[in-house]
Amino acid sequence: MPATSSRIQVLPDLVINKIAAGEVVERPAAVVKELVENAIDAGARRIEVESVGGGARRIAVTDDGAGMTRDEALLALERHATSKIRDVADLDDIHTLGFRGEALAAIASVSRFTLTTRRAEDDGGTRVRLAGGKILSVEACGAPPGTAMEVQGLFFNVPARRKFLRAESTETAHIRRITESFALAYPGVGFRLRLDGREVMRFPPGATREERIRELFDPAWVEALRPVEGEEGPVKVEGFITLPTVQRADRNDIYTFVNGRPAQAALLHYAIAAAGEGMWPRQRHPAGVLHVTCPGTQVDVNVHPTKREVRFRDPTRVRDLVIRSLRRALEGEVPAPAVAASPGPPSTQPPPPPLPAYQEMLTPRRPDPTHGASAPEPSADASGPGLPDVGVPWQVLRVLGQIEGGYAVLETEDGLVLLDPQAAHERVLYERFLERGDARPPVQRLLTPHTVDLDAVEAARVRAHLDLLQEMGIGVSAFGGDSFLIDALPAPLSGASPEALLHEVALELEQTGAAKGAPHRIRAAVARAAATASSDRSRRLGEAELQAVLEALVRARMPYTCPHGRPTVIQISRRELDRKFGRG
Amino acid sequence: MKLRVSKERLLDALQRVQPVIPGKSSLPILSNVLLRAEEGQLWLTTTDLALTVRTRIECEIEEEGAITVSVKRIASIVRELPSGDLSLTVDEAQEVEIRSGGSFVKLYGVSEDEFPPLPEFDGAQAFTVPQAAFLGMLQRVHYAASTDDSRMVLNGVLLSFGEEKLTLVATDGRRLALDEVELEFPEDAGTELVVPTKTVSELLLCLGEEGDVIVRVGESQVAFEFDHMLVISKRAEGNFPNFRQVIPGQSEERVEIERELLFASLRRVSMLQQDLRNDAVRLQFRPDRLVISSSVHEVGQAEETLPIKYAGKELVISFNPGFLMDPLKVLKEDVVVLELTDDLSPGVLKSEGPFVYVIMPMRVS
């Protein structure tokens, strides 16, 4: 082995920067992220993002923030040069988005980089040009106050890296998504995004969070949004989440923020899934925006070079708070808080109508001139919507009949509602099983005890939860081997086959992951199994039964889906009918 | 085919065979009735393949023949025709012409060849039962049958011939109704079978108060012959639970209650309940009075006090009110007897005669 290869030496800065670039700059969107963070930390009120060729050809981020002097600009391009922290103690309490001080140097080392900046109080600005991390020129120039950074030919000097870039459209989508995240996180800041010369996003500064969501989200989602609010000690959760009427195939429409930072935390996604248990089908997700705020000491953002992932010091507490807040929002136990109240700059436009509370969903939202309905002006009370006194929006429902398959057709003031009575029945039963005390169905004893034989795996699962099953009204006891004896059942289930029920329970326990599931999840699994076993899809409901199911559904906490997340109702508004029939 | 028949008689016969046609079927021919005119009789047949019903009426035949036609359509037409005789003619093109006075209707029929053949009956044993007794027993037990699709053998009424008796039983696992009649038949001829619910409904509709019904029992089928009717049905498969072990031998307390009073009180108390099939009412037996109450979460409470002759121990027991009311609706006696032991043991309701109704209590949290 040649002697030279074993000598250890300190790497030159340029090489270090390139290595850092490999971590920080995984893709063009990461450049956008770093630059926008800098802009926000610099107190920008307007930020413009531009990308050409999926960001590989050109990325430019321009802000109207504080700007830098010539010396500051040069220092900023040094590795680990930062204005944001001073010593190790600061790392435990970080208030700015950036802090590592390596981003600019890293980006500059793998691109042709131009930084133009001027402080408002200075007469002239500074322009620094670099290529592959080497300064080409530093010159005085005229410039508007703020900072403009331009990255051209990303990875021009790292061909290996360049090859790993995805299709232009993919990279563009990432850039768009990261810009949207910042726009949601910083409604006070104006954002403009230009992709390949075309302006695709323009959000004025001084907006509220709600206004931002409104601008960004599909109108159908906006209608389904419910405010989320929760607080425990220093930890706060806020945001909006869609009801299960919105079902997305992936989590891309859930925007999560920790202390204002767009952040992915496995914990938050877990909490959303747990809160939605029994509302969304498996592999379906809501859309929404969640902000978690907590003292800087409670959260560690220095986990990942791109700060994309965060860790909480007390994960259980945060997770439970998020689950609780989401459940409250989805189940509508809290009155809708005033969501439009955040003090923004005075606006000459009337405030937009408040986000709909979920009880409102089945009532006509806008007065229909042809109908002569006299809904109050939505903007009449700008301080917030409060809870409209809809109590029973379903009062306006009229059962028109039942069609093949047992679906019921209902008429409302605003159009049609199709109801799956069995799904509705399952939802009603499911919630009754989860009740405690009074509301839980009585237990019906059986004439003769039934022996049910399970296979070994099923039996183990059922055996592990015998106490819970009994508490929920299923009179099951071990009968030796893998056999069980059932001598009583919750009344709504008592007509069904005990065999089918126990198999269904075992199946649900398996899918819930019985071994490590929390008690409430197991309870939910049993209730789901019970509801499924007791509803008989082939049976057509009589008119009285249908009415009873409807009345119970109105009182349900989550009337829109069955316990497995399938919809109970499909709404077709008059507007939609008119549109489809071409009545304009 | 050409005949004259009384409108009333034809309508009556159509209404008896119409319930058999399946609600929805992939075989359109099953919604038709087979009309066959021969030897002075018009035979009407409908089938859903599991259940076949046949009836005959007197008529004047000019020309024999057969045709099938939608039973729903022809029944609604005949219903609207003026009373008296009508004439029915079928031509070569399978067109059915109905004339009555100045009315004329033409229906397009389907050839008899398309209609499923009458099932071959494998009947071996035959029992003769008075119609009135059979109808009465069916009325007193049928409502207790299960409606849950997963338990086919409970979706019907058990007919048990044995010990010189015919015993009828229906149960859904939570309550059981039993009635019996003494019957003469050869000692070794005992047998048991379950008649499916749909067939029971048809029997309840068509059985009369006079004459006998002949029950023929085959391997997989059962047939009932009475008046001008023939009902052939598949038997429900599976093992019916041992009903005798369900009936408690001796209860500790016995109380007589006026049937109509009990029924009316139960109805009022359960008014608040949204789900008659799943909620519970509480019965408190105290010296000389019975307090029936119910409390429905987030709705309210109701209570009824009934004077009774009762000197037993104080007893509180909960039942499904619907289950308790079902037999009270069909019994005719003024007084019923309730036999109870404690809040966990089955309750037994009896009247005069061999009728027994066992009902399991509920536990309310």
Tab-separated table of N, CA and C in Angstrom, chain B residues 261-332:
chain	number	residue	atom	x	y	z
B	261	LEU	N	-104.068	-4.895	29.636
B	261	LEU	CA	-103.502	-3.868	30.500
B	261	LEU	C	-101.975	-3.889	30.411
B	262	LEU	N	-101.426	-5.095	30.465
B	262	LEU	CA	-99.974	-5.243	30.392
B	262	LEU	C	-99.457	-4.721	29.043
B	263	PHE	N	-100.176	-5.080	27.985
B	263	PHE	CA	-99.763	-4.669	26.645
B	263	PHE	C	-99.776	-3.139	26.521
B	264	ALA	N	-100.872	-2.535	26.976
B	264	ALA	CA	-101.001	-1.083	26.850
B	264	ALA	C	-99.921	-0.371	27.660
B	265	SER	N	-99.637	-0.889	28.855
B	265	SER	CA	-98.615	-0.258	29.703
B	265	SER	C	-97.239	-0.358	29.063
B	266	LEU	N	-96.931	-1.529	28.550
B	266	LEU	CA	-95.630	-1.724	27.896
B	266	LEU	C	-95.470	-0.772	26.723
B	267	ARG	N	-96.572	-0.626	25.983
B	267	ARG	CA	-96.514	0.251	24.814
B	267	ARG	C	-96.237	1.687	25.203
B	268	ARG	N	-96.922	2.133	26.252
B	268	ARG	CA	-96.728	3.530	26.678
B	268	ARG	C	-95.317	3.737	27.190
B	269	VAL	N	-94.839	2.789	27.991
B	269	VAL	CA	-93.515	2.949	28.586
B	269	VAL	C	-92.424	2.941	27.511
B	270	SER	N	-92.656	2.165	26.469
B	270	SER	CA	-91.598	2.058	25.459
B	270	SER	C	-91.724	3.117	24.376
B	271	MET	N	-92.698	4.018	24.536
B	271	MET	CA	-92.893	5.108	23.570
B	271	MET	C	-91.611	5.910	23.359
B	272	LEU	N	-90.853	6.135	24.454
B	272	LEU	CA	-89.658	6.976	24.377
B	272	LEU	C	-88.530	6.310	23.611
B	273	GLN	N	-88.624	5.010	23.504
B	273	GLN	CA	-87.471	4.299	22.976
B	273	GLN	C	-87.378	4.438	21.469
B	274	GLN	N	-86.149	4.627	21.024
B	274	GLN	CA	-85.952	4.789	19.586
B	274	GLN	C	-85.887	3.442	18.901
B	275	ASP	N	-85.473	2.462	19.655
B	275	ASP	CA	-85.167	1.198	19.024
B	275	ASP	C	-85.815	0.084	19.839
B	276	LEU	N	-87.056	-0.224	19.448
B	276	LEU	CA	-87.829	-1.203	20.218
B	276	LEU	C	-87.105	-2.525	20.345
B	277	ARG	N	-86.270	-2.817	19.360
B	277	ARG	CA	-85.650	-4.133	19.356
B	277	ARG	C	-84.428	-4.201	20.254
B	278	ASN	N	-83.933	-3.057	20.697
B	278	ASN	CA	-82.677	-3.082	21.434
B	278	ASN	C	-82.718	-2.457	22.814
B	279	ASP	N	-83.791	-1.760	23.139
B	279	ASP	CA	-83.811	-1.123	24.440
B	279	ASP	C	-84.518	-2.013	25.453
B	280	ALA	N	-84.404	-1.645	26.713
B	280	ALA	CA	-84.944	-2.484	27.773
B	280	ALA	C	-86.003	-1.737	28.576
B	281	VAL	N	-86.996	-2.468	29.105
B	281	VAL	CA	-87.889	-1.908	30.115
B	281	VAL	C	-87.676	-2.699	31.401
B	282	ARG	N	-87.916	-2.018	32.534
B	282	ARG	CA	-87.672	-2.616	33.831
B	282	ARG	C	-89.006	-2.985	34.461
B	283	LEU	N	-89.117	-4.192	34.923
B	283	LEU	CA	-90.335	-4.629	35.608
B	283	LEU	C	-89.996	-4.847	37.079
B	284	GLN	N	-90.717	-4.095	37.951
B	284	GLN	CA	-90.505	-4.251	39.390
B	284	GLN	C	-91.753	-4.886	39.988
B	285	PHE	N	-91.610	-6.091	40.491
B	285	PHE	CA	-92.759	-6.757	41.129
B	285	PHE	C	-92.706	-6.493	42.622
B	286	ARG	N	-93.778	-5.869	43.124
B	286	ARG	CA	-93.877	-5.581	44.552
B	286	ARG	C	-95.209	-6.155	45.014
B	287	PRO	N	-95.425	-6.202	46.313
B	287	PRO	CA	-96.703	-6.735	46.778
B	287	PRO	C	-97.872	-6.008	46.096
B	288	ASP	N	-98.638	-6.746	45.370
B	288	ASP	CA	-99.853	-6.242	44.720
B	288	ASP	C	-99.650	-5.104	43.723
B	289	ARG	N	-98.431	-4.904	43.296
B	289	ARG	CA	-98.330	-3.968	42.166
B	289	ARG	C	-97.070	-4.221	41.344
B	290	LEU	N	-97.226	-3.869	40.095
B	290	LEU	CA	-96.131	-4.033	39.150
B	290	LEU	C	-95.792	-2.648	38.593
B	291	VAL	N	-94.528	-2.257	38.708
B	291	VAL	CA	-94.108	-0.963	38.161
B	291	VAL	C	-93.233	-1.235	36.938
B	292	ILE	N	-93.668	-0.720	35.818
B	292	ILE	CA	-92.884	-0.881	34.586
B	292	ILE	C	-92.277	0.471	34.257
B	293	SER	N	-90.977	0.497	34.033
B	293	SER	CA	-90.366	1.797	33.758
B	293	SER	C	-89.293	1.666	32.701
B	294	SER	N	-89.002	2.800	32.066
B	294	SER	CA	-87.886	2.803	31.133
B	294	SER	C	-87.234	4.165	31.193
B	295	SER	N	-85.931	4.162	30.954
B	295	SER	CA	-85.192	5.400	31.004
B	295	SER	C	-84.295	5.402	29.773
B	296	VAL	N	-84.460	6.410	28.941
B	296	VAL	CA	-83.681	6.443	27.713
B	296	VAL	C	-82.716	7.610	27.761
B	297	HIS	N	-81.460	7.275	27.586
B	297	HIS	CA	-80.379	8.249	27.653
B	297	HIS	C	-80.668	9.465	26.788
B	298	GLU	N	-80.589	10.640	27.376
B	298	GLU	CA	-80.764	11.914	26.673
B	298	GLU	C	-82.158	12.112	26.093
B	299	VAL	N	-83.119	11.255	26.478
B	299	VAL	CA	-84.474	11.450	25.986
B	299	VAL	C	-85.433	11.669	27.143
B	300	GLY	N	-85.500	10.723	28.078
B	300	GLY	CA	-86.396	10.895	29.208
B	300	GLY	C	-86.723	9.593	29.884
B	301	GLN	N	-87.772	9.622	30.713
B	301	GLN	CA	-88.153	8.438	31.479
B	301	GLN	C	-89.658	8.277	31.440
B	302	ALA	N	-90.128	7.038	31.644
B	302	ALA	CA	-91.564	6.777	31.729
B	302	ALA	C	-91.793	5.680	32.741
B	303	GLU	N	-92.962	5.721	33.343
B	303	GLU	CA	-93.263	4.737	34.378
B	303	GLU	C	-94.759	4.436	34.384
B	304	GLU	N	-95.120	3.170	34.588
B	304	GLU	CA	-96.513	2.741	34.666
B	304	GLU	C	-96.661	1.877	35.907
B	305	THR	N	-97.741	2.076	36.641
B	305	THR	CA	-97.992	1.207	37.790
B	305	THR	C	-99.274	0.414	37.553
B	306	LEU	N	-99.204	-0.904	37.694
B	306	LEU	CA	-100.354	-1.773	37.450
B	306	LEU	C	-100.706	-2.516	38.743
B	307	PRO	N	-101.996	-2.580	39.041
B	307	PRO	CA	-102.393	-3.408	40.183
B	307	PRO	C	-102.338	-4.878	39.778
B	308	ILE	N	-101.693	-5.696	40.589
B	308	ILE	CA	-101.676	-7.128	40.316
B	308	ILE	C	-101.868	-7.879	41.631
B	309	LYS	N	-102.159	-9.151	41.509
B	309	LYS	CA	-102.205	-9.975	42.724
B	309	LYS	C	-100.862	-10.655	42.828
B	310	TYR	N	-100.047	-10.171	43.762
B	310	TYR	CA	-98.704	-10.719	43.863
B	310	TYR	C	-98.277	-10.697	45.321
B	311	ALA	N	-97.843	-11.842	45.827
B	311	ALA	CA	-97.419	-11.918	47.216
B	311	ALA	C	-96.022	-12.495	47.319
B	312	GLY	N	-95.358	-12.641	46.202
B	312	GLY	CA	-94.017	-13.246	46.208
B	312	GLY	C	-92.946	-12.252	46.637
B	313	LYS	N	-91.703	-12.651	46.436
B	313	LYS	CA	-90.591	-11.781	46.815
B	313	LYS	C	-90.483	-10.600	45.845
B	314	GLU	N	-89.877	-9.533	46.338
B	314	GLU	CA	-89.695	-8.372	45.474
B	314	GLU	C	-88.690	-8.729	44.375
B	315	LEU	N	-89.016	-8.370	43.158
B	315	LEU	CA	-88.226	-8.843	42.032
B	315	LEU	C	-88.098	-7.733	40.994
B	316	VAL	N	-86.900	-7.511	40.517
B	316	VAL	CA	-86.690	-6.523	39.452
B	316	VAL	C	-86.034	-7.223	38.276
B	317	ILE	N	-86.615	-7.088	37.112
B	317	ILE	CA	-86.079	-7.779	35.938
B	317	ILE	C	-86.305	-6.915	34.701
B	318	SER	N	-85.361	-6.934	33.777
B	318	SER	CA	-85.490	-6.120	32.557
B	318	SER	C	-85.699	-7.001	31.336
B	319	PHE	N	-86.579	-6.541	30.469
B	319	PHE	CA	-86.830	-7.276	29.229
B	319	PHE	C	-86.836	-6.326	28.046
B	320	ASN	N	-86.669	-6.907	26.883
B	320	ASN	CA	-86.898	-6.185	25.640
B	320	ASN	C	-88.407	-6.023	25.486
B	321	PRO	N	-88.911	-4.770	25.454
B	321	PRO	CA	-90.369	-4.586	25.451
B	321	PRO	C	-91.038	-5.176	24.212
B	322	GLY	N	-90.329	-5.110	23.089
B	322	GLY	CA	-90.892	-5.662	21.856
B	322	GLY	C	-91.115	-7.163	21.998
B	323	PHE	N	-90.142	-7.819	22.594
B	323	PHE	CA	-90.263	-9.266	22.771
B	323	PHE	C	-91.413	-9.620	23.709
B	324	LEU	N	-91.608	-8.764	24.701
B	324	LEU	CA	-92.670	-9.042	25.672
B	324	LEU	C	-94.053	-8.774	25.062
B	325	MET	N	-94.118	-7.809	24.176
B	325	MET	CA	-95.418	-7.447	23.583
B	325	MET	C	-95.842	-8.407	22.473
B	326	ASP	N	-94.867	-8.975	21.780
B	326	ASP	CA	-95.203	-9.833	20.629
B	326	ASP	C	-96.280	-10.883	20.945
B	327	PRO	N	-96.096	-11.714	21.971
B	327	PRO	CA	-97.127	-12.728	22.218
B	327	PRO	C	-98.428	-12.115	22.719
B	328	LEU	N	-98.328	-10.985	23.442
B	328	LEU	CA	-99.547	-10.369	23.973
B	328	LEU	C	-100.462	-9.916	22.839
B	329	LYS	N	-99.854	-9.604	21.695
B	329	LYS	CA	-100.626	-9.160	20.540
B	329	LYS	C	-101.466	-10.283	19.960
B	330	VAL	N	-100.922	-11.506	19.962
B	330	VAL	CA	-101.625	-12.591	19.253
B	330	VAL	C	-102.448	-13.471	20.170
B	331	LEU	N	-102.174	-13.419	21.468
B	331	LEU	CA	-102.979	-14.234	22.372
B	331	LEU	C	-104.374	-13.626	22.465
B	332	LYS	N	-105.360	-14.459	22.798
B	332	LYS	CA	-106.732	-13.955	22.855
B	332	LYS	C	-107.284	-13.968	24.284
